[in-house]
Amino acid sequence: MMPMEENSDEAPASYFIGKKKDIIKAKRVSKFMNGRDVLVLYHEGKFYAMDAHCYHAGGQLENGDIEEFNYKLCIVCPSHKYKITLAEGEGLDSALDPKEKNPVPLWFSKGIKQRVHTVLEVEGDIFIKMSEVQGWIESDYYQKEQQRQERQKCAQICAAD
Ligand code: FES
């Protein structure tokens, strides 16, 4: 399959992000495409893509650390430390067993919370194929135009301070 460019006459199937070597160097690239803010990550030899704003309250995942929890690589949202698996967009949480003397965290899934997208590599270029998962995924909320405008307002206020 040959990815189509954003400006194609046909309905776009995938979106050019950049040169593979440039994304590897940058490690993280955020782009607005097809009405969404998408974050593309390069970590330990693999590419990942997901909605750029955290499903919890719209935090900027671009600034999150990547750590492993429950044997899964996660991005940790910088706002309130929610953990989101890179590959699936699954929310992970943990609990402690109060009956244990030295409790260790027990991890559990909260389900798919963050919309993830498919990364395609074609001849040294990186493209994103947008998620076609039907139905509501919580991160969809922060992709609405109203949310985008509020973020812009906040950024202007912060820049003015
Ligand atoms: S906004 Fe991401 S954890 Fe709250």
PDB file of C-alpha atoms and ligand atoms in Angstrom:
ATOM      1  CA  MET A   1       0.000   0.000   0.000  1.00  0.00           C
ATOM      2  CA  MET A   2       1.316   3.412  -0.912  1.00  0.00           C
ATOM      3  CA  PRO A   3       0.292   6.117   1.571  1.00  0.00           C
ATOM      4  CA  MET A   4      -1.493   9.111   0.146  1.00  0.00           C
ATOM      5  CA  GLU A   5      -0.505  12.647   0.963  1.00  0.00           C
ATOM      6  CA  GLU A   6      -2.816  14.998   2.836  1.00  0.00           C
ATOM      7  CA  ASN A   7      -3.464  16.969  -0.344  1.00  0.00           C
ATOM      8  CA  SER A   8      -4.531  13.994  -2.425  1.00  0.00           C
ATOM      9  CA  ASP A   9      -7.769  14.347  -4.437  1.00  0.00           C
ATOM     10  CA  GLU A  10      -9.007  11.078  -2.993  1.00  0.00           C
ATOM     11  CA  ALA A  11      -9.995  10.605   0.623  1.00  0.00           C
ATOM     12  CA  PRO A  12      -6.723  10.568   2.519  1.00  0.00           C
ATOM     13  CA  ALA A  13      -5.704   7.239   3.959  1.00  0.00           C
ATOM     14  CA  SER A  14      -2.531   8.286   5.654  1.00  0.00           C
ATOM     15  CA  TYR A  15      -0.587  11.408   6.499  1.00  0.00           C
ATOM     16  CA  PHE A  16       3.036  12.239   6.023  1.00  0.00           C
ATOM     17  CA  ILE A  17       4.797  12.963   9.313  1.00  0.00           C
ATOM     18  CA  GLY A  18       8.386  13.341   8.289  1.00  0.00           C
ATOM     19  CA  LYS A  19      11.601  11.617   7.402  1.00  0.00           C
ATOM     20  CA  LYS A  20      12.289   8.574   9.538  1.00  0.00           C
ATOM     21  CA  LYS A  21      15.785   9.788  10.432  1.00  0.00           C
ATOM     22  CA  ASP A  22      14.414  13.167  11.580  1.00  0.00           C
ATOM     23  CA  ILE A  23      11.743  11.576  13.782  1.00  0.00           C
ATOM     24  CA  ILE A  24      14.272   9.184  15.300  1.00  0.00           C
ATOM     25  CA  LYS A  25      16.428  12.194  16.120  1.00  0.00           C
ATOM     26  CA  ALA A  26      13.534  14.235  17.546  1.00  0.00           C
ATOM     27  CA  LYS A  27      12.021  11.174  19.336  1.00  0.00           C
ATOM     28  CA  ARG A  28       8.651  12.977  19.560  1.00  0.00           C
ATOM     29  CA  VAL A  29       6.687  14.869  16.936  1.00  0.00           C
ATOM     30  CA  SER A  30       3.227  16.376  17.342  1.00  0.00           C
ATOM     31  CA  LYS A  31       1.176  17.201  14.269  1.00  0.00           C
ATOM     32  CA  PHE A  32      -2.318  18.375  13.540  1.00  0.00           C
ATOM     33  CA  MET A  33      -3.846  16.216  10.812  1.00  0.00           C
ATOM     34  CA  ASN A  34      -7.310  15.308   9.706  1.00  0.00           C
ATOM     35  CA  GLY A  35      -8.796  17.337  12.574  1.00  0.00           C
ATOM     36  CA  ARG A  36      -6.684  15.702  15.288  1.00  0.00           C
ATOM     37  CA  ASP A  37      -3.545  16.466  17.255  1.00  0.00           C
ATOM     38  CA  VAL A  38      -1.425  13.343  16.993  1.00  0.00           C
ATOM     39  CA  LEU A  39       1.765  12.508  18.823  1.00  0.00           C
ATOM     40  CA  VAL A  40       4.320  10.280  17.108  1.00  0.00           C
ATOM     41  CA  LEU A  41       6.955   8.728  19.353  1.00  0.00           C
ATOM     42  CA  TYR A  42      10.117   6.834  18.683  1.00  0.00           C
ATOM     43  CA  HIS A  43      11.232   4.678  21.584  1.00  0.00           C
ATOM     44  CA  GLU A  44      13.731   1.819  21.716  1.00  0.00           C
ATOM     45  CA  GLY A  45      13.584   1.109  18.004  1.00  0.00           C
ATOM     46  CA  LYS A  46       9.822   1.373  17.549  1.00  0.00           C
ATOM     47  CA  PHE A  47       7.381   4.028  16.417  1.00  0.00           C
ATOM     48  CA  TYR A  48       4.063   4.703  18.145  1.00  0.00           C
ATOM     49  CA  ALA A  49       1.271   7.190  17.490  1.00  0.00           C
ATOM     50  CA  MET A  50      -1.609   8.319  19.648  1.00  0.00           C
ATOM     51  CA  ASP A  51      -3.853  11.295  20.277  1.00  0.00           C
ATOM     52  CA  ALA A  52      -1.619  14.012  21.672  1.00  0.00           C
ATOM     53  CA  HIS A  53      -3.878  15.063  24.570  1.00  0.00           C
ATOM     54  CA  CYS A  54      -4.424  12.816  27.556  1.00  0.00           C
ATOM     55  CA  TYR A  55      -7.876  11.293  27.937  1.00  0.00           C
ATOM     56  CA  HIS A  56      -8.071  12.359  31.587  1.00  0.00           C
ATOM     57  CA  ALA A  57      -7.963  16.146  31.310  1.00  0.00           C
ATOM     58  CA  GLY A  58      -6.154  16.971  28.086  1.00  0.00           C
ATOM     59  CA  GLY A  59      -2.564  16.964  29.394  1.00  0.00           C
ATOM     60  CA  GLN A  60       0.203  17.192  26.790  1.00  0.00           C
ATOM     61  CA  LEU A  61       1.533  13.676  26.425  1.00  0.00           C
ATOM     62  CA  GLU A  62       4.454  14.967  24.378  1.00  0.00           C
ATOM     63  CA  ASN A  63       6.081  15.949  27.673  1.00  0.00           C
ATOM     64  CA  GLY A  64       5.469  12.632  29.431  1.00  0.00           C
ATOM     65  CA  ASP A  65       8.104  10.127  30.497  1.00  0.00           C
ATOM     66  CA  ILE A  66       8.077   6.624  29.065  1.00  0.00           C
ATOM     67  CA  GLU A  67       8.249   3.839  31.640  1.00  0.00           C
ATOM     68  CA  GLU A  68       7.332   0.187  31.862  1.00  0.00           C
ATOM     69  CA  PHE A  69       4.415  -0.883  34.069  1.00  0.00           C
ATOM     70  CA  ASN A  70       3.002  -4.357  34.231  1.00  0.00           C
ATOM     71  CA  TYR A  71       5.428  -5.351  31.427  1.00  0.00           C
ATOM     72  CA  LYS A  72       3.968  -2.715  29.114  1.00  0.00           C
ATOM     73  CA  LEU A  73       5.592   0.459  27.869  1.00  0.00           C
ATOM     74  CA  CYS A  74       3.542   3.447  28.927  1.00  0.00           C
ATOM     75  CA  ILE A  75       3.640   7.170  28.562  1.00  0.00           C
ATOM     76  CA  VAL A  76       3.122   8.856  31.906  1.00  0.00           C
ATOM     77  CA  CYS A  77       1.036  11.984  31.525  1.00  0.00           C
ATOM     78  CA  PRO A  78       2.911  14.923  33.054  1.00  0.00           C
ATOM     79  CA  SER A  79      -0.289  16.458  34.446  1.00  0.00           C
ATOM     80  CA  HIS A  80      -1.571  13.816  36.882  1.00  0.00           C
ATOM     81  CA  LYS A  81       0.675  10.825  36.146  1.00  0.00           C
ATOM     82  CA  TYR A  82      -1.903   8.628  34.440  1.00  0.00           C
ATOM     83  CA  LYS A  83      -0.260   5.719  32.635  1.00  0.00           C
ATOM     84  CA  ILE A  84      -1.207   4.931  29.044  1.00  0.00           C
ATOM     85  CA  THR A  85       0.216   1.989  27.110  1.00  0.00           C
ATOM     86  CA  LEU A  86       2.000   3.077  23.960  1.00  0.00           C
ATOM     87  CA  ALA A  87       0.845   0.202  21.794  1.00  0.00           C
ATOM     88  CA  GLU A  88      -2.851   0.014  22.702  1.00  0.00           C
ATOM     89  CA  GLY A  89      -3.812   3.276  24.424  1.00  0.00           C
ATOM     90  CA  GLU A  90      -4.892   1.317  27.465  1.00  0.00           C
ATOM     91  CA  GLY A  91      -5.201   3.129  30.779  1.00  0.00           C
ATOM     92  CA  LEU A  92      -3.330   1.311  33.556  1.00  0.00           C
ATOM     93  CA  ASP A  93      -3.804   1.795  37.252  1.00  0.00           C
ATOM     94  CA  SER A  94      -2.598   0.027  40.356  1.00  0.00           C
ATOM     95  CA  ALA A  95      -3.885  -0.819  43.776  1.00  0.00           C
ATOM     96  CA  LEU A  96      -2.302  -2.111  46.969  1.00  0.00           C
ATOM     97  CA  ASP A  97      -3.669  -5.045  48.912  1.00  0.00           C
ATOM     98  CA  PRO A  98      -4.186  -3.647  52.442  1.00  0.00           C
ATOM     99  CA  LYS A  99      -3.972  -7.165  53.887  1.00  0.00           C
ATOM    100  CA  GLU A 100      -0.389  -7.570  52.676  1.00  0.00           C
ATOM    101  CA  LYS A 101       2.376  -6.607  55.089  1.00  0.00           C
ATOM    102  CA  ASN A 102       4.627  -5.292  52.310  1.00  0.00           C
ATOM    103  CA  PRO A 103       2.161  -4.698  49.521  1.00  0.00           C
ATOM    104  CA  VAL A 104       3.323  -4.475  45.943  1.00  0.00           C
ATOM    105  CA  PRO A 105       1.196  -2.628  43.390  1.00  0.00           C
ATOM    106  CA  LEU A 106      -1.333  -4.798  41.587  1.00  0.00           C
ATOM    107  CA  TRP A 107      -1.846  -3.469  38.095  1.00  0.00           C
ATOM    108  CA  PHE A 108      -5.141  -3.527  36.265  1.00  0.00           C
ATOM    109  CA  SER A 109      -6.468  -2.231  32.988  1.00  0.00           C
ATOM    110  CA  LYS A 110      -9.047   0.521  32.784  1.00  0.00           C
ATOM    111  CA  GLY A 111      -9.637  -0.353  29.120  1.00  0.00           C
ATOM    112  CA  ILE A 112      -8.737   1.535  25.972  1.00  0.00           C
ATOM    113  CA  LYS A 113      -8.775   5.232  26.833  1.00  0.00           C
ATOM    114  CA  GLN A 114      -6.435   6.844  24.330  1.00  0.00           C
ATOM    115  CA  ARG A 115      -6.923   6.533  20.586  1.00  0.00           C
ATOM    116  CA  VAL A 116      -3.823   5.078  18.943  1.00  0.00           C
ATOM    117  CA  HIS A 117      -2.948   5.312  15.271  1.00  0.00           C
ATOM    118  CA  THR A 118      -0.900   3.146  12.936  1.00  0.00           C
ATOM    119  CA  VAL A 119       2.611   4.159  11.940  1.00  0.00           C
ATOM    120  CA  LEU A 120       3.692   3.255   8.413  1.00  0.00           C
ATOM    121  CA  GLU A 121       7.215   3.427   7.092  1.00  0.00           C
ATOM    122  CA  VAL A 122       7.657   3.777   3.338  1.00  0.00           C
ATOM    123  CA  GLU A 123      11.090   4.266   1.813  1.00  0.00           C
ATOM    124  CA  GLY A 124      12.482   6.255   4.709  1.00  0.00           C
ATOM    125  CA  ASP A 125       9.339   8.322   5.265  1.00  0.00           C
ATOM    126  CA  ILE A 126       6.924   7.995   8.181  1.00  0.00           C
ATOM    127  CA  PHE A 127       3.161   8.192   7.694  1.00  0.00           C
ATOM    128  CA  ILE A 128       0.235   7.860  10.074  1.00  0.00           C
ATOM    129  CA  LYS A 129      -2.876   5.940   9.238  1.00  0.00           C
ATOM    130  CA  MET A 130      -5.582   7.362  11.441  1.00  0.00           C
ATOM    131  CA  SER A 131      -7.440   5.032  13.759  1.00  0.00           C
ATOM    132  CA  GLU A 132     -10.638   3.614  12.282  1.00  0.00           C
ATOM    133  CA  VAL A 133     -11.882   2.196  15.559  1.00  0.00           C
ATOM    134  CA  GLN A 134     -15.588   2.952  15.692  1.00  0.00           C
ATOM    135  CA  GLY A 135     -17.275   4.435  18.722  1.00  0.00           C
ATOM    136  CA  TRP A 136     -16.179   6.757  21.465  1.00  0.00           C
ATOM    137  CA  ILE A 137     -12.706   6.610  22.956  1.00  0.00           C
ATOM    138  CA  GLU A 138     -12.184   9.008  25.836  1.00  0.00           C
ATOM    139  CA  SER A 139      -9.303  10.912  24.235  1.00  0.00           C
ATOM    140  CA  ASP A 140     -11.734  11.919  21.435  1.00  0.00           C
ATOM    141  CA  TYR A 141     -13.144  14.552  23.776  1.00  0.00           C
ATOM    142  CA  TYR A 142      -9.920  16.600  23.681  1.00  0.00           C
ATOM    143  CA  GLN A 143      -9.881  16.588  19.881  1.00  0.00           C
ATOM    144  CA  LYS A 144     -13.034  18.692  19.650  1.00  0.00           C
ATOM    145  CA  GLU A 145     -12.746  22.180  18.168  1.00  0.00           C
ATOM    146  CA  GLN A 146     -13.963  23.766  21.413  1.00  0.00           C
ATOM    147  CA  GLN A 147     -11.184  22.053  23.373  1.00  0.00           C
ATOM    148  CA  ARG A 148      -8.633  23.166  20.788  1.00  0.00           C
ATOM    149  CA  GLN A 149      -9.746  26.784  21.115  1.00  0.00           C
ATOM    150  CA  GLU A 150      -9.569  26.616  24.920  1.00  0.00           C
ATOM    151  CA  ARG A 151      -6.020  25.258  24.725  1.00  0.00           C
ATOM    152  CA  GLN A 152      -5.049  28.115  22.425  1.00  0.00           C
ATOM    153  CA  LYS A 153      -6.576  30.648  24.835  1.00  0.00           C
ATOM    154  CA  CYS A 154      -4.672  29.108  27.760  1.00  0.00           C
ATOM    155  CA  ALA A 155      -1.424  29.148  25.765  1.00  0.00           C
ATOM    156  CA  GLN A 156      -1.910  32.843  24.964  1.00  0.00           C
ATOM    157  CA  ILE A 157      -2.582  33.652  28.620  1.00  0.00           C
ATOM    158  CA  CYS A 158       0.502  31.702  29.715  1.00  0.00           C
ATOM    159  CA  ALA A 159       2.624  33.415  27.070  1.00  0.00           C
ATOM    160  CA  ALA A 160       1.433  36.833  28.254  1.00  0.00           C
ATOM    161  CA  ASP A 161       2.343  36.126  31.917  1.00  0.00           C
TER     162      ASP A 161
HETATM  163  S1  FES B   1      -4.435  15.147  32.185  1.00  0.00           S
HETATM  164 FE1  FES B   1      -3.263  13.377  31.971  1.00  0.00          FE
HETATM  165  S2  FES B   1      -3.323  12.497  33.905  1.00  0.00           S
HETATM  166 FE2  FES B   1      -4.625  14.177  34.099  1.00  0.00          FE
END
